[in-house]
Amino acid sequence: MRRIGIIGGMSWESTQLYYRLINERVRAVQGGLSSAPLLIHSVDFAPVAAMQAAGDWDGLTAMMVGAARDLKAAGAEALAIATNTMHKMADEVVATTGLPLIHIADVTAATIRAAGLSRVALLATRFTMEQDFYRARLSAGGLDILTPDEADRAEVHRIIYEELCRGEVKDSSRDSYKRIIAGLRTAGAQGVILGCTEITMLIGPPDTDLPLFDTTTIHAAAIADWAMG
């Protein structure tokens, strides 16, 4: 199998899900004691979140590029970024290392198209919902993207950083997300992208009858498949 370098820790709550999901898929396909040869560079999320809030994207780019270089030096043959928001630096990571990157938005868009859908809601951090680096990639993949209004975007973002990234899963927050999803359905959404790797901790199929596209699960499957060739 081929070795993949993962930039994780943003947050570690979702990185541990990646590790489990990747290895479960490898074992399911190859059987026995098979597992994926992974290199994980797990960052300290506290300064990352502070730089995000301050808009220090140059500092974050330098951090991501440094992590990618370390993974390449350790023997990674491809890279994956285990978070949606930090795909803002995906192009710089690829340009610096020359390694292929398994892009979370690309594999998510392909999965949605394969399901026959085109107009989908996006729940994610404010950065991912509002900036072009992610939405434009999904649009280039043939999707029409809906997002909540400003107040609901702020609430989705708050729950991610103040609760899910800290391992807190609250019924009241699940109810908020369900209300927001219902509103997006009324606006014409055919499905929902869980576009933050922690949202899968809170929302699942029992919470809506719309198809859910969990970026954590989709991305982990693509990483495992690349490793297995």
GROMACS .gro file of C-alpha atoms in nm:
model
  229
    1MET     CA    1   0.000   0.000   0.000
    2ARG     CA    2   0.100   0.360  -0.058
    3ARG     CA    3   0.179   0.588   0.235
    4ILE     CA    4  -0.032   0.900   0.291
    5GLY     CA    5   0.061   1.196   0.509
    6ILE     CA    6  -0.230   1.354   0.697
    7ILE     CA    7  -0.226   1.704   0.845
    8GLY     CA    8  -0.460   1.672   1.142
    9GLY     CA    9  -0.540   1.801   1.486
   10MET     CA   10  -0.794   2.058   1.359
   11SER     CA   11  -0.950   1.934   1.577
   12TRP     CA   12  -0.815   1.605   1.715
   13GLU     CA   13  -1.179   1.510   1.782
   14SER     CA   14  -1.227   1.461   1.407
   15THR     CA   15  -0.873   1.338   1.336
   16GLN     CA   16  -0.939   1.034   1.553
   17LEU     CA   17  -1.250   0.966   1.343
   18TYR     CA   18  -1.035   0.978   1.030
   19TYR     CA   19  -0.791   0.725   1.174
   20ARG     CA   20  -1.069   0.482   1.261
   21LEU     CA   21  -1.262   0.523   0.937
   22ILE     CA   22  -0.956   0.485   0.714
   23ASN     CA   23  -0.844   0.169   0.887
   24GLU     CA   24  -1.193   0.019   0.900
   25ARG     CA   25  -1.221   0.062   0.523
   26VAL     CA   26  -0.879  -0.092   0.459
   27ARG     CA   27  -0.966  -0.390   0.679
   28ALA     CA   28  -1.305  -0.431   0.511
   29VAL     CA   29  -1.146  -0.440   0.165
   30GLN     CA   30  -0.826  -0.630   0.235
   31GLY     CA   31  -0.934  -0.836   0.534
   32GLY     CA   32  -0.738  -0.989   0.818
   33LEU     CA   33  -0.506  -0.759   1.008
   34SER     CA   34  -0.465  -0.507   0.726
   35SER     CA   35  -0.439  -0.138   0.816
   36ALA     CA   36  -0.328   0.178   0.641
   37PRO     CA   37   0.033   0.304   0.645
   38LEU     CA   38  -0.032   0.659   0.766
   39LEU     CA   39   0.184   0.950   0.874
   40ILE     CA   40  -0.006   1.203   1.086
   41HIS     CA   41   0.120   1.553   1.166
   42SER     CA   42  -0.119   1.665   1.442
   43VAL     CA   43  -0.099   2.036   1.522
   44ASP     CA   44  -0.194   2.228   1.835
   45PHE     CA   45  -0.537   2.361   1.746
   46ALA     CA   46  -0.543   2.649   2.000
   47PRO     CA   47  -0.304   2.877   1.807
   48VAL     CA   48  -0.459   2.767   1.479
   49ALA     CA   49  -0.808   2.874   1.592
   50ALA     CA   50  -0.667   3.202   1.725
   51MET     CA   51  -0.499   3.278   1.391
   52GLN     CA   52  -0.819   3.190   1.205
   53ALA     CA   53  -1.020   3.429   1.421
   54ALA     CA   54  -0.758   3.701   1.366
   55GLY     CA   55  -0.751   3.644   0.990
   56ASP     CA   56  -0.381   3.554   0.993
   57TRP     CA   57  -0.404   3.334   0.685
   58ASP     CA   58  -0.042   3.400   0.589
   59GLY     CA   59   0.073   3.258   0.921
   60LEU     CA   60  -0.155   2.960   0.879
   61THR     CA   61  -0.027   2.900   0.527
   62ALA     CA   62   0.330   2.892   0.657
   63MET     CA   63   0.226   2.642   0.924
   64MET     CA   64   0.046   2.416   0.677
   65VAL     CA   65   0.330   2.425   0.427
   66GLY     CA   66   0.576   2.337   0.704
   67ALA     CA   67   0.365   2.042   0.812
   68ALA     CA   68   0.338   1.922   0.453
   69ARG     CA   69   0.715   1.944   0.405
   70ASP     CA   70   0.769   1.740   0.721
   71LEU     CA   71   0.534   1.470   0.596
   72LYS     CA   72   0.708   1.456   0.258
   73ALA     CA   73   1.046   1.428   0.428
   74ALA     CA   74   0.908   1.141   0.639
   75GLY     CA   75   0.812   0.948   0.326
   76ALA     CA   76   0.456   1.052   0.241
   77GLU     CA   77   0.361   0.977  -0.120
   78ALA     CA   78   0.042   1.187  -0.109
   79LEU     CA   79  -0.118   1.432   0.131
   80ALA     CA   80  -0.457   1.485   0.293
   81ILE     CA   81  -0.577   1.774   0.509
   82ALA     CA   82  -0.814   1.640   0.775
   83THR     CA   83  -1.028   1.952   0.794
   84ASN     CA   84  -1.240   2.146   0.548
   85THR     CA   85  -1.142   2.499   0.649
   86MET     CA   86  -0.767   2.452   0.610
   87HIS     CA   87  -0.813   2.347   0.248
   88LYS     CA   88  -0.786   2.724   0.199
   89MET     CA   89  -0.412   2.650   0.176
   90ALA     CA   90  -0.443   2.341  -0.045
   91ASP     CA   91  -0.288   2.501  -0.353
   92GLU     CA   92   0.015   2.625  -0.158
   93VAL     CA   93   0.066   2.282   0.000
   94VAL     CA   94   0.064   2.114  -0.342
   95ALA     CA   95   0.288   2.377  -0.501
   96THR     CA   96   0.545   2.350  -0.222
   97THR     CA   97   0.565   1.971  -0.196
   98GLY     CA   98   0.480   1.855  -0.548
   99LEU     CA   99   0.279   1.574  -0.391
  100PRO     CA  100  -0.078   1.485  -0.492
  101LEU     CA  101  -0.346   1.606  -0.251
  102ILE     CA  102  -0.671   1.420  -0.193
  103HIS     CA  103  -0.899   1.725  -0.183
  104ILE     CA  104  -1.201   1.699   0.043
  105ALA     CA  105  -1.422   1.923  -0.171
  106ASP     CA  106  -1.346   1.731  -0.490
  107VAL     CA  107  -1.435   1.389  -0.349
  108THR     CA  108  -1.744   1.533  -0.181
  109ALA     CA  109  -1.866   1.693  -0.504
  110ALA     CA  110  -1.808   1.367  -0.692
  111THR     CA  111  -2.010   1.175  -0.433
  112ILE     CA  112  -2.301   1.418  -0.455
  113ARG     CA  113  -2.303   1.410  -0.835
  114ALA     CA  114  -2.301   1.029  -0.826
  115ALA     CA  115  -2.613   1.048  -0.609
  116GLY     CA  116  -2.784   1.252  -0.882
  117LEU     CA  117  -2.810   1.576  -0.681
  118SER     CA  118  -2.700   1.926  -0.775
  119ARG     CA  119  -2.848   2.176  -0.527
  120VAL     CA  120  -2.720   2.116  -0.176
  121ALA     CA  121  -2.688   2.301   0.153
  122LEU     CA  122  -2.349   2.357   0.316
  123LEU     CA  123  -2.303   2.359   0.694
  124ALA     CA  124  -1.950   2.442   0.803
  125THR     CA  125  -1.735   2.703   0.974
  126ARG     CA  126  -1.804   3.061   0.869
  127PHE     CA  127  -1.476   3.060   0.678
  128THR     CA  128  -1.583   2.759   0.472
  129MET     CA  129  -1.940   2.879   0.418
  130GLU     CA  130  -1.848   3.237   0.328
  131GLN     CA  131  -1.512   3.229   0.148
  132ASP     CA  132  -1.459   3.129  -0.214
  133PHE     CA  133  -1.183   2.870  -0.165
  134TYR     CA  134  -1.436   2.597  -0.083
  135ARG     CA  135  -1.764   2.707  -0.240
  136ALA     CA  136  -1.594   2.776  -0.572
  137ARG     CA  137  -1.443   2.429  -0.572
  138LEU     CA  138  -1.786   2.273  -0.516
  139SER     CA  139  -1.937   2.495  -0.784
  140ALA     CA  140  -1.665   2.388  -1.026
  141GLY     CA  141  -1.774   2.032  -0.946
  142GLY     CA  142  -2.120   2.108  -1.079
  143LEU     CA  143  -2.301   2.195  -0.756
  144ASP     CA  144  -2.533   2.481  -0.661
  145ILE     CA  145  -2.457   2.567  -0.296
  146LEU     CA  146  -2.700   2.705  -0.039
  147THR     CA  147  -2.591   2.837   0.301
  148PRO     CA  148  -2.787   2.957   0.604
  149ASP     CA  149  -2.854   3.324   0.667
  150GLU     CA  150  -2.600   3.531   0.861
  151ALA     CA  151  -2.742   3.463   1.208
  152ASP     CA  152  -2.762   3.089   1.147
  153ARG     CA  153  -2.412   3.082   0.997
  154ALA     CA  154  -2.288   3.239   1.319
  155GLU     CA  155  -2.469   2.975   1.527
  156VAL     CA  156  -2.339   2.684   1.316
  157HIS     CA  157  -1.987   2.826   1.355
  158ARG     CA  158  -2.022   2.882   1.730
  159ILE     CA  159  -2.136   2.526   1.795
  160ILE     CA  160  -1.838   2.389   1.601
  161TYR     CA  161  -1.572   2.586   1.790
  162GLU     CA  162  -1.728   2.616   2.135
  163GLU     CA  163  -1.873   2.264   2.158
  164LEU     CA  164  -1.784   2.003   1.896
  165CYS     CA  165  -1.412   2.082   1.882
  166ARG     CA  166  -1.413   2.037   2.260
  167GLY     CA  167  -1.591   1.703   2.239
  168GLU     CA  168  -1.924   1.844   2.360
  169VAL     CA  169  -2.238   1.715   2.187
  170LYS     CA  170  -2.556   1.886   2.305
  171ASP     CA  171  -2.918   1.805   2.222
  172SER     CA  172  -2.998   2.178   2.211
  173SER     CA  173  -2.736   2.227   1.941
  174ARG     CA  174  -2.867   1.930   1.746
  175ASP     CA  175  -3.210   2.093   1.757
  176SER     CA  176  -3.059   2.416   1.623
  177TYR     CA  177  -2.895   2.235   1.334
  178LYS     CA  178  -3.217   2.048   1.258
  179ARG     CA  179  -3.407   2.378   1.245
  180ILE     CA  180  -3.145   2.527   1.012
  181ILE     CA  181  -3.153   2.222   0.786
  182ALA     CA  182  -3.533   2.241   0.767
  183GLY     CA  183  -3.507   2.601   0.653
  184LEU     CA  184  -3.252   2.512   0.386
  185ARG     CA  185  -3.478   2.234   0.265
  186THR     CA  186  -3.760   2.486   0.224
  187ALA     CA  187  -3.516   2.700   0.022
  188GLY     CA  188  -3.466   2.411  -0.220
  189ALA     CA  189  -3.178   2.205  -0.085
  190GLN     CA  190  -3.182   1.844  -0.210
  191GLY     CA  191  -2.921   1.732   0.042
  192VAL     CA  192  -2.683   1.864   0.308
  193ILE     CA  193  -2.304   1.874   0.311
  194LEU     CA  194  -2.169   1.829   0.663
  195GLY     CA  195  -1.879   2.052   0.566
  196CYS     CA  196  -1.693   2.055   0.893
  197THR     CA  197  -1.525   1.734   1.001
  198GLU     CA  198  -1.677   1.758   1.352
  199ILE     CA  199  -2.042   1.794   1.246
  200THR     CA  200  -2.075   1.419   1.204
  201MET     CA  201  -2.053   1.401   1.584
  202LEU     CA  202  -2.382   1.594   1.607
  203ILE     CA  203  -2.594   1.525   1.298
  204GLY     CA  204  -2.681   1.194   1.132
  205PRO     CA  205  -2.954   1.031   0.921
  206PRO     CA  206  -3.208   1.017   1.209
  207ASP     CA  207  -3.205   1.399   1.222
  208THR     CA  208  -3.338   1.472   0.871
  209ASP     CA  209  -3.485   1.291   0.574
  210LEU     CA  210  -3.256   1.484   0.338
  211PRO     CA  211  -2.948   1.293   0.216
  212LEU     CA  212  -2.644   1.383   0.427
  213PHE     CA  213  -2.296   1.403   0.279
  214ASP     CA  214  -2.053   1.367   0.566
  215THR     CA  215  -1.720   1.505   0.446
  216THR     CA  216  -1.528   1.317   0.715
  217THR     CA  217  -1.654   0.978   0.600
  218ILE     CA  218  -1.627   1.063   0.229
  219HIS     CA  219  -1.273   1.195   0.264
  220ALA     CA  220  -1.155   0.907   0.482
  221ALA     CA  221  -1.285   0.657   0.224
  222ALA     CA  222  -1.101   0.837  -0.055
  223ILE     CA  223  -0.779   0.837   0.149
  224ALA     CA  224  -0.810   0.465   0.218
  225ASP     CA  225  -0.881   0.389  -0.147
  226TRP     CA  226  -0.578   0.588  -0.260
  227ALA     CA  227  -0.359   0.403  -0.011
  228MET     CA  228  -0.485   0.071  -0.146
  229GLY     CA  229  -0.431   0.181  -0.504
   0.00000   0.00000   0.00000
